[in-house]
Coordinates of C-alpha atoms in Angstrom, one line a residue:
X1179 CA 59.9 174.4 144.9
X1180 CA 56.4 173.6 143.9
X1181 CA 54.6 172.7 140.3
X1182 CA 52.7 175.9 140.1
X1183 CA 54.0 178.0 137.4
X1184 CA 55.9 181.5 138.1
X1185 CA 55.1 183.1 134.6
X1186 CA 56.4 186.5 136.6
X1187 CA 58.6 186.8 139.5
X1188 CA 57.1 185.4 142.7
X1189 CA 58.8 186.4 146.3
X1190 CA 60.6 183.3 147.3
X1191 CA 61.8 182.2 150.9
X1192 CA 64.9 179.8 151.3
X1193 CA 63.5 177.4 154.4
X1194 CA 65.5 174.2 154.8
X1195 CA 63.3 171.6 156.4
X1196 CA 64.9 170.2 159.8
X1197 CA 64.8 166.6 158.1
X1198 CA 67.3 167.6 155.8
X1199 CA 69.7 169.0 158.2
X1200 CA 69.0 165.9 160.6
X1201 CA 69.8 163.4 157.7
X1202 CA 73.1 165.8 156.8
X1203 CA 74.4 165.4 160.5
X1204 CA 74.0 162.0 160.0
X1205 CA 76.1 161.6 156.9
X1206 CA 78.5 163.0 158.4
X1207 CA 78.9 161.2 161.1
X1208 CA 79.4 158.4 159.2
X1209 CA 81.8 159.7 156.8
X1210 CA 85.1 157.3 156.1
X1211 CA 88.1 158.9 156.5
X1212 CA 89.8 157.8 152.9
X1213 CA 93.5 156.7 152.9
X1214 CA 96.3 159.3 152.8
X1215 CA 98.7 159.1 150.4
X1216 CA 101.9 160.5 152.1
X1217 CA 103.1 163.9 150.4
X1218 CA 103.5 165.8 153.3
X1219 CA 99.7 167.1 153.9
X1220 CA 100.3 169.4 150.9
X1221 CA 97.4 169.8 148.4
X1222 CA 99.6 168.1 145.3
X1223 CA 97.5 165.2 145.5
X1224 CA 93.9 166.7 146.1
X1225 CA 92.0 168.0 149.2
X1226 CA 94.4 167.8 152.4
X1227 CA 93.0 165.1 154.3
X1228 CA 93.8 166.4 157.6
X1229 CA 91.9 169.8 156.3
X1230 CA 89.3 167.7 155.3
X1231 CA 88.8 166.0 158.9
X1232 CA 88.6 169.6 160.5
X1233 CA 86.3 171.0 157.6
X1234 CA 84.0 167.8 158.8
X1235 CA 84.0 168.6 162.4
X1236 CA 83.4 172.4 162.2
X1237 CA 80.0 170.8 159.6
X1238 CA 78.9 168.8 162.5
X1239 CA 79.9 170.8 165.6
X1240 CA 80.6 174.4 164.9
X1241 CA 78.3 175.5 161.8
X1242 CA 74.9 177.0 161.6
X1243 CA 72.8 177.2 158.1
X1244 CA 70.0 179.2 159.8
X1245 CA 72.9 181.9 160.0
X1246 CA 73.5 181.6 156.1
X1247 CA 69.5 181.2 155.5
X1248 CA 69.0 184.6 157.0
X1249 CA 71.9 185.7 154.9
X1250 CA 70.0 184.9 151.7
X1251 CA 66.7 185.8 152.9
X1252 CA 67.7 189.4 153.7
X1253 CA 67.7 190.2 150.0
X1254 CA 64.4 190.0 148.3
X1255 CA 64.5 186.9 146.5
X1256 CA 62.5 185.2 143.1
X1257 CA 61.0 182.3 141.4
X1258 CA 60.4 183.3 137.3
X1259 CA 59.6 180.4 134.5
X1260 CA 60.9 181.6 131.1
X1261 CA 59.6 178.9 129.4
X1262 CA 60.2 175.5 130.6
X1263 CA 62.9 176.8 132.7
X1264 CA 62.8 178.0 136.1
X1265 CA 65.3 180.6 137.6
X1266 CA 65.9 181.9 140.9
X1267 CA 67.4 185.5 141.3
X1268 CA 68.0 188.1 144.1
X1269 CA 67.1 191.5 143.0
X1270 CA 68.0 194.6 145.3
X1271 CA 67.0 197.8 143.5
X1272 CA 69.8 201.0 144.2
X1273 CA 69.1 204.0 145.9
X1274 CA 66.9 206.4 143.7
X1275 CA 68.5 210.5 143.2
X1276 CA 65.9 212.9 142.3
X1277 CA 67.0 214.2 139.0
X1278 CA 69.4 211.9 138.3
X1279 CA 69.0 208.7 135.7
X1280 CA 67.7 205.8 137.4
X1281 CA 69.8 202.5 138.9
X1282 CA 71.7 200.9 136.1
X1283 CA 70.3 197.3 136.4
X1284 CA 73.2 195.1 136.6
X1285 CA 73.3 191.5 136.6
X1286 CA 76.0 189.4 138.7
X1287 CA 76.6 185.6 137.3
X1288 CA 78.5 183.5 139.5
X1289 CA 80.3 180.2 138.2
X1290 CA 81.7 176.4 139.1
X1291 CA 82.0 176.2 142.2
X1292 CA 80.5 179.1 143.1
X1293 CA 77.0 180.3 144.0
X1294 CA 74.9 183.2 144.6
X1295 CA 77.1 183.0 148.1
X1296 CA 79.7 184.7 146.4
X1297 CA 77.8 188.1 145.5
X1298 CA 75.8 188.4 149.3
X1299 CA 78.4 191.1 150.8
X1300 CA 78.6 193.0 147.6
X1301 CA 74.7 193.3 146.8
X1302 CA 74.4 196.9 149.2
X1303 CA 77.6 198.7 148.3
X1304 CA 76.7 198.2 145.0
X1305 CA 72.9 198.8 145.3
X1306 CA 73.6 201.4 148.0
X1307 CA 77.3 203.2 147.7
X1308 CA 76.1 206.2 149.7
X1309 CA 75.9 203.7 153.0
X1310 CA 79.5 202.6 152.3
X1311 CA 81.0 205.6 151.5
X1312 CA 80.3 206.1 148.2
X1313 CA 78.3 208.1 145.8
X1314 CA 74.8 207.3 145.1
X1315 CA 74.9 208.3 141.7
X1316 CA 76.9 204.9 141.2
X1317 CA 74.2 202.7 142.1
X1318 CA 72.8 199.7 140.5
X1319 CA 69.6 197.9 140.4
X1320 CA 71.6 194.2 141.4
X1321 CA 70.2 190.9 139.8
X1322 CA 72.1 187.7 141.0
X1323 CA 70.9 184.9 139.5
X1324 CA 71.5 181.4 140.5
X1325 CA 72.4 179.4 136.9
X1326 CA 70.2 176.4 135.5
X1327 CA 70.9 173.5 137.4
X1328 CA 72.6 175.7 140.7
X1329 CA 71.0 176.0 143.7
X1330 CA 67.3 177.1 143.5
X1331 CA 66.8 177.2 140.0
X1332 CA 65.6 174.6 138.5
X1333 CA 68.0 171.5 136.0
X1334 CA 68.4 172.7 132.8
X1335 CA 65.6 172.7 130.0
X1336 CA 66.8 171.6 126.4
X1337 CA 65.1 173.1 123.2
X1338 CA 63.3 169.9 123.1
X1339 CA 61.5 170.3 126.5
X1340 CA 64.0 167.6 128.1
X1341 CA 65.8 168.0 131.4
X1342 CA 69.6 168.1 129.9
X1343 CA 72.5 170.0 129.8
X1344 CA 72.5 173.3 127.8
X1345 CA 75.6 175.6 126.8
X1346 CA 76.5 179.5 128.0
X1347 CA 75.2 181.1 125.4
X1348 CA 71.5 179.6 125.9
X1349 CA 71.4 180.6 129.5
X1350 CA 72.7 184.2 127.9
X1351 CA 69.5 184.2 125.9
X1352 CA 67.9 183.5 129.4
X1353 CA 69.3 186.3 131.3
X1354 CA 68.2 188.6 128.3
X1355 CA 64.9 187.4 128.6
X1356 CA 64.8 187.5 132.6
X1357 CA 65.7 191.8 132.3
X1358 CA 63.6 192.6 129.2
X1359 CA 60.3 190.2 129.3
X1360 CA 60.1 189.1 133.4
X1361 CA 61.5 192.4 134.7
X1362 CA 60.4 194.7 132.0
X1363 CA 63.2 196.9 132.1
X1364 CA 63.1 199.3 129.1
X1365 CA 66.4 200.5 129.5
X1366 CA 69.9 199.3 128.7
X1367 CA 71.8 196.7 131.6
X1368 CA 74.9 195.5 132.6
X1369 CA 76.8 192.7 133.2
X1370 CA 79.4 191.4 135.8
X1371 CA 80.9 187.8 136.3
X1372 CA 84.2 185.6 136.4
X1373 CA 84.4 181.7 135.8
X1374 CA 80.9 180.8 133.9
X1375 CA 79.6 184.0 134.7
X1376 CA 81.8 185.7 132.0
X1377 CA 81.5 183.4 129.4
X1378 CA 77.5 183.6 130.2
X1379 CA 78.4 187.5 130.2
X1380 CA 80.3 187.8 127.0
X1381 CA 77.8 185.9 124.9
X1382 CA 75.0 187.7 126.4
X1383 CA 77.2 190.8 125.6
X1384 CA 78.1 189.3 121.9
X1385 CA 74.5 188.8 121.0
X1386 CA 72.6 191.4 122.9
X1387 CA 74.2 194.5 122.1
X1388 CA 72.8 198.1 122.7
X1389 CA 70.0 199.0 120.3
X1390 CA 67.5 201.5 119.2
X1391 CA 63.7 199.9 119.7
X1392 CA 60.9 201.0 117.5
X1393 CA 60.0 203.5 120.5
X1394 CA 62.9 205.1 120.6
X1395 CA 64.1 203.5 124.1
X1396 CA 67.3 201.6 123.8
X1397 CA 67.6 198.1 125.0
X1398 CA 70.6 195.4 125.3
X1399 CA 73.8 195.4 127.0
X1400 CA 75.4 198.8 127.8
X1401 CA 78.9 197.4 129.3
X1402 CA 80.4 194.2 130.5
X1403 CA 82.6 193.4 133.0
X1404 CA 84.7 190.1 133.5
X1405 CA 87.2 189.1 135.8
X1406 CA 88.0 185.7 133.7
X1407 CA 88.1 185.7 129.7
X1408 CA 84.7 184.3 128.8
X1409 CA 85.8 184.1 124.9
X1410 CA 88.2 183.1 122.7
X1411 CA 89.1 184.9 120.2
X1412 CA 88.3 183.8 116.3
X1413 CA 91.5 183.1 114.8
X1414 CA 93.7 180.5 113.6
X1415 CA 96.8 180.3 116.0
X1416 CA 99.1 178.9 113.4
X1417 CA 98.2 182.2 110.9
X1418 CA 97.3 185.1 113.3
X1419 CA 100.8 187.3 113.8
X1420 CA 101.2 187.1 117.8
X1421 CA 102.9 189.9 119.9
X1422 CA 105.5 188.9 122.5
X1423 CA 103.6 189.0 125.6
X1424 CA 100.8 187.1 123.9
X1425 CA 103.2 183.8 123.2
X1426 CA 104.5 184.5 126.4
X1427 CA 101.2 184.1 127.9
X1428 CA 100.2 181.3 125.6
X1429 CA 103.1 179.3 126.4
X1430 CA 102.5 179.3 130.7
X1431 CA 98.8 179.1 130.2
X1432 CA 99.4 175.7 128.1
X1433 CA 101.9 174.8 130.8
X1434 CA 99.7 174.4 133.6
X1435 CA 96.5 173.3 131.5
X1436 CA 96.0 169.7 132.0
X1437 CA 97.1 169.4 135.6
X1438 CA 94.7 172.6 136.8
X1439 CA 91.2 171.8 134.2
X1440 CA 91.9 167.7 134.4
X1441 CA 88.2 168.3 136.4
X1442 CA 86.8 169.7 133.3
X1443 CA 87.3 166.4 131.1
X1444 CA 85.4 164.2 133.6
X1445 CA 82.7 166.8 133.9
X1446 CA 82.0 167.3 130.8
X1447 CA 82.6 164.0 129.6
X1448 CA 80.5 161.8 132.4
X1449 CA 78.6 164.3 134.3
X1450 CA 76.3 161.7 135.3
X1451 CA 78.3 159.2 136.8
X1452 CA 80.6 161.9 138.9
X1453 CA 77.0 163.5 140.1
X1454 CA 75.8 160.5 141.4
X1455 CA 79.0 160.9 144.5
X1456 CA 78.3 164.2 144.4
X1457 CA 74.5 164.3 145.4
X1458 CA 75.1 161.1 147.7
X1459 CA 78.2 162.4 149.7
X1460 CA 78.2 165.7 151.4
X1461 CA 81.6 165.5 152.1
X1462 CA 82.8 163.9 148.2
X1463 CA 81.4 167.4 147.8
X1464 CA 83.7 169.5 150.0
X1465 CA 86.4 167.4 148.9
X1466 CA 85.8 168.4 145.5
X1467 CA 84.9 171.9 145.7
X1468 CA 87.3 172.5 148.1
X1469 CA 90.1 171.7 146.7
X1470 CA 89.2 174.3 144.0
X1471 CA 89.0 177.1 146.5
X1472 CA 92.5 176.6 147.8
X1473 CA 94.2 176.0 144.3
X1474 CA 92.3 178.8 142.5
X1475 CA 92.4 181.2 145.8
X1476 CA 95.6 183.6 146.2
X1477 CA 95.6 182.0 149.6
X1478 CA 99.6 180.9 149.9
X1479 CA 98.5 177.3 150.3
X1480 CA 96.2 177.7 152.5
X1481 CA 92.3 178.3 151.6
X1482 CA 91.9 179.4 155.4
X1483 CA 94.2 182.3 154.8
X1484 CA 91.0 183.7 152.4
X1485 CA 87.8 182.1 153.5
X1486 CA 86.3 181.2 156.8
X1487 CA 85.4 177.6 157.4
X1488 CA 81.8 178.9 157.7
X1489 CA 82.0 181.0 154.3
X1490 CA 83.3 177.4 152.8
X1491 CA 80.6 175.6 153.9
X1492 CA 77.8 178.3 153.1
X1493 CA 79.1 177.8 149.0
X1494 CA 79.0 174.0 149.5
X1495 CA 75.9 174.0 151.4
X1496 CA 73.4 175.6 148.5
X1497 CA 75.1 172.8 146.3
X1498 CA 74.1 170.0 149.2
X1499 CA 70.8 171.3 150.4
X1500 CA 69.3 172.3 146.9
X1501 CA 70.5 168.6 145.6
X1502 CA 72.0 170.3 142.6
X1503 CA 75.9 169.2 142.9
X1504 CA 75.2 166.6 139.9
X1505 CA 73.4 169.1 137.8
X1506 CA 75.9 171.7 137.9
X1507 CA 78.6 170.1 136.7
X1508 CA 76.1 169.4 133.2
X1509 CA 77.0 173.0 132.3
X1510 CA 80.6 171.7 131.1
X1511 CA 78.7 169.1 128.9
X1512 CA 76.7 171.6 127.9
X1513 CA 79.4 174.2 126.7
X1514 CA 80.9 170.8 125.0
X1515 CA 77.6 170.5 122.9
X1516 CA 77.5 174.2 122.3
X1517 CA 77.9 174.6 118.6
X1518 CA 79.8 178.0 119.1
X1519 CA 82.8 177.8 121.3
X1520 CA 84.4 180.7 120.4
X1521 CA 83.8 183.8 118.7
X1522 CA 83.6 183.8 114.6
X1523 CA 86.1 184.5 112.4
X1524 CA 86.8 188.2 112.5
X1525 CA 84.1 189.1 115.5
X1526 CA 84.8 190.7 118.7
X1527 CA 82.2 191.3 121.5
X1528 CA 82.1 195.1 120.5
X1529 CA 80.5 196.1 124.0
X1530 CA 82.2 198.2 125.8
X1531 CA 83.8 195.9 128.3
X1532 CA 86.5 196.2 131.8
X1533 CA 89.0 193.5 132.9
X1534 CA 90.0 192.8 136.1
X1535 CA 92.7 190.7 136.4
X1536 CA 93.6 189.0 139.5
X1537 CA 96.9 187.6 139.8
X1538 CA 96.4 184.2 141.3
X1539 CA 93.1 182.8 139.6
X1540 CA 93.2 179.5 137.6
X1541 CA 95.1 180.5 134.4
X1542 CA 97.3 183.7 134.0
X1543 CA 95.0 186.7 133.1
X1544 CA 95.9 187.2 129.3
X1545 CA 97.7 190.3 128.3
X1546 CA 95.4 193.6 126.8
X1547 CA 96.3 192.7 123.3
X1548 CA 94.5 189.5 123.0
X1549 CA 91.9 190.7 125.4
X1550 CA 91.1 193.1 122.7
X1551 CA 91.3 190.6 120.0
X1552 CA 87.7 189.3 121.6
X1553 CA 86.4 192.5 123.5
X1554 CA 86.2 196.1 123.0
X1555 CA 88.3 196.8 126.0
X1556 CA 87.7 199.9 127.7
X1557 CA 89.3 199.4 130.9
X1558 CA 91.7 196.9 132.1
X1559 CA 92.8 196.8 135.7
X1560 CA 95.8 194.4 137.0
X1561 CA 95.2 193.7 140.4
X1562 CA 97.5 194.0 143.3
X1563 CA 95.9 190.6 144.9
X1564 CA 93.3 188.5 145.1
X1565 CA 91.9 185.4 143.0
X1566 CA 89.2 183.1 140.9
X1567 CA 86.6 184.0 143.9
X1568 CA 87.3 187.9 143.2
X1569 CA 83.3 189.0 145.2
X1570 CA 84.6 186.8 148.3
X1571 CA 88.6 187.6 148.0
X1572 CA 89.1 191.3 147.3
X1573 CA 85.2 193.1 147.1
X1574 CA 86.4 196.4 147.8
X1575 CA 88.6 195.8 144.5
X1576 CA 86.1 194.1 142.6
X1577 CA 83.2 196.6 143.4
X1578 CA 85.7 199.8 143.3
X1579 CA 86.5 198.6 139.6
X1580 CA 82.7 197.8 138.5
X1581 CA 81.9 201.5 139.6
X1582 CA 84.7 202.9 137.5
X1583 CA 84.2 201.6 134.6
X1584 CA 80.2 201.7 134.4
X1585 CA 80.4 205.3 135.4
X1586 CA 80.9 206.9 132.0
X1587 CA 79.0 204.8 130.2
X1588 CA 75.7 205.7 132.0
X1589 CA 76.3 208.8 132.0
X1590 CA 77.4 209.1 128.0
X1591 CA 80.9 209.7 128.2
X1592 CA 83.4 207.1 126.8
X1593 CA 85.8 205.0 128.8
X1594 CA 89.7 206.2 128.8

């Protein structure tokens, strides 16, 4: 990136300078093998080490960036500055119908660990439907941006000017900003995302609702889809009366808490110090994010069984290359800071909103009654398979879904 400022969106090319690949070989090479502890080369204990070793020797031997470079590149990508901050996006506009209303925009928010990696395959059907099948009245104008601090958008901008962590609901007020001032769309959007994306996607949805503007154009968010809960309801546990399957739920989402977010406490707590291993060992960083990836994955153990060695690297690689493994993890800090965790007292996001829930992602998808304690649900879809990484898992599913539930509400018809 250079200094010069990007007050509107600039064409951006991802080129990786040789150096930087030269110097990764040669991290590599050196890497140290750490000591197993004997369990069997399950994942109980962390990252297999003997799937570690092969991960490391497809990196040196058997993997190709320039491959994932053009992957990016095919997508018309941006630079914008919305303030102090700088964002990266992809932005595919849909396939225009005469007569018809134009592309919903639609924005796609990845998470931790994810990247804009996760959204590549789904950008066209979703943009295009009629080369996939589908019917080009469903398509969307895609935005995938990459989130402060991720990949090529710039560390996180406080209120004060500082480089620091900020919370979900600031970048929400970012995304807003990036589709009605940088874009100047005068017409309502969407929103997709699991993990970070959906609590980015709920607040954006919470405090950027559909409106009338002075000109008689509507603006805001016309419908939200999640594959994660991005908010908690606001209410008191120990005085809200709870269904059955909701303190069923309750009770196996507690179960499994501390073992499957432990990661959470050390990066929000010392994001610094854990960035600093991070940014300084390529494969600390597959270690760490890969782990995630087989735990979080409906992959039967192994993360093989759902991603490709090269697709796993490709994730990990934006994190290495772009130097932003230690700044990503500051969104957990930030979210900490955040003065609103949860929804107030007696609010819901009342955007219409879809569920998808996957069956194996990190906590059990909650049952539709306390969904709609926090959303207006419109649509909620149990899935037959897939997991946390729903775009790289099951996109057929995940895209299938977004279509359905969008198409009513562009065309002014409610949700069942």
């Amino acid at each position: 990136m250079t200094d010069a400022r990007h007050e509107t969106p600039d064409p951006f090319t991802v080129d990786i300078p040789e150096r930087a690949l030269i110097d990764l070989d040669e991290r590599l090479r050196r890497w140290r093998p750490p000591v197993a502890i004997a369990d069997g080369g399950s994942w109980a204990s962390g990252t297999d080490p003997g799937f570690l070793a092969d991960l490391v020797d497809h990196w040196r031997h058997g993997y190709d960036w320039n491959r994932c470079q053009e992957a990016i590149n095919r997508w018309p990508n941006y630079l914008v500055d919305i303030g102090p901050q700088r964002l990266h996006f992809i932005r595919e506009p849909g396939t225009d119908v005469d007569g018809a209303p134009r592309p919903l925009p639609l924005l796609l928010t990845h998470g931790w660990p994810g990247s804009i990696i996760e959204f590549l395959d789904i950008i066209e059907p979703l943009a295009h439907p009629e080369r996939h099948g589908g019917d080009p009245l469903d398509a969307f104008d895609v935005i995938v941006p990459s989130l402060p601090g991720y990949g090529f958008s710039g560390p996180p901008i406080r209120d004060d000017g500082s480089i620091g962590p900020i919370g979900p609901r600031a970048i929400a007020g970012l995304w807003h900003r990036l589709v009605h001032e940088k874009l100047n769309y005068r017409r309502p959007y969407g929103l997709q995302g699991g993990d970070w994306g959906a609590v980015v996607s709920s607040w954006a949805a919470f405090d950027h609702p559909l409106r009338a503007e002075e000109d008689d154009s509507t603006s805001g968010v016309l419908g939200l889809h999640i594959n994660m809960m991005g908010l908690r309801p606001g209410i008191d546990l120990d005085k809200v009366d709870l269904g059955p399957d909701e303190r069923t739920w309750l009770a196996r989402a507690r179960a499994g808490l501390d073992d499957r977010t432990a990661y959470q406490r050390i990066q929000a707590t010392r994001p610094q110090t854990l960035g600093v291993s991070l940014a300084d060992s390529p494969v600390g960083l597959a270690a760490w994010i890969g782990e995630k990836f087989q735990a979080w994955s409906d992959c039967s153990g192994d993360p093989l069984n759902r991603f490709s060695m090269d697709l796993l690297l490709d994730n990990i690689m934006v994190y290495w290359l772009t130097g932003t493994a230690g700044t990503a993890t500051w969104l957990y800090r930030g979210a900490a800071d955040q003065k609103e965790r949860s929804l107030p007292s007696g609010r819901r996001v009342e955007t219409p909103t879809g569920f998808a829930a996957f069956p194996a992602d990190l906590l059990p998808s909650p049952p539709r009654p306390w969904l709609e304690r926090a959303y207006n649900l419109r649509r909620h879809t149990v899935m037959p398979s897939g997991g946390h990484f729903a775009a790289l898992e099951e996109p057929k599913l995940l895209v299938d879904d977004i279509r359905a539930f969008f198409r009513p509400l562009r065309f002014g018809a409610a949700n069942d």
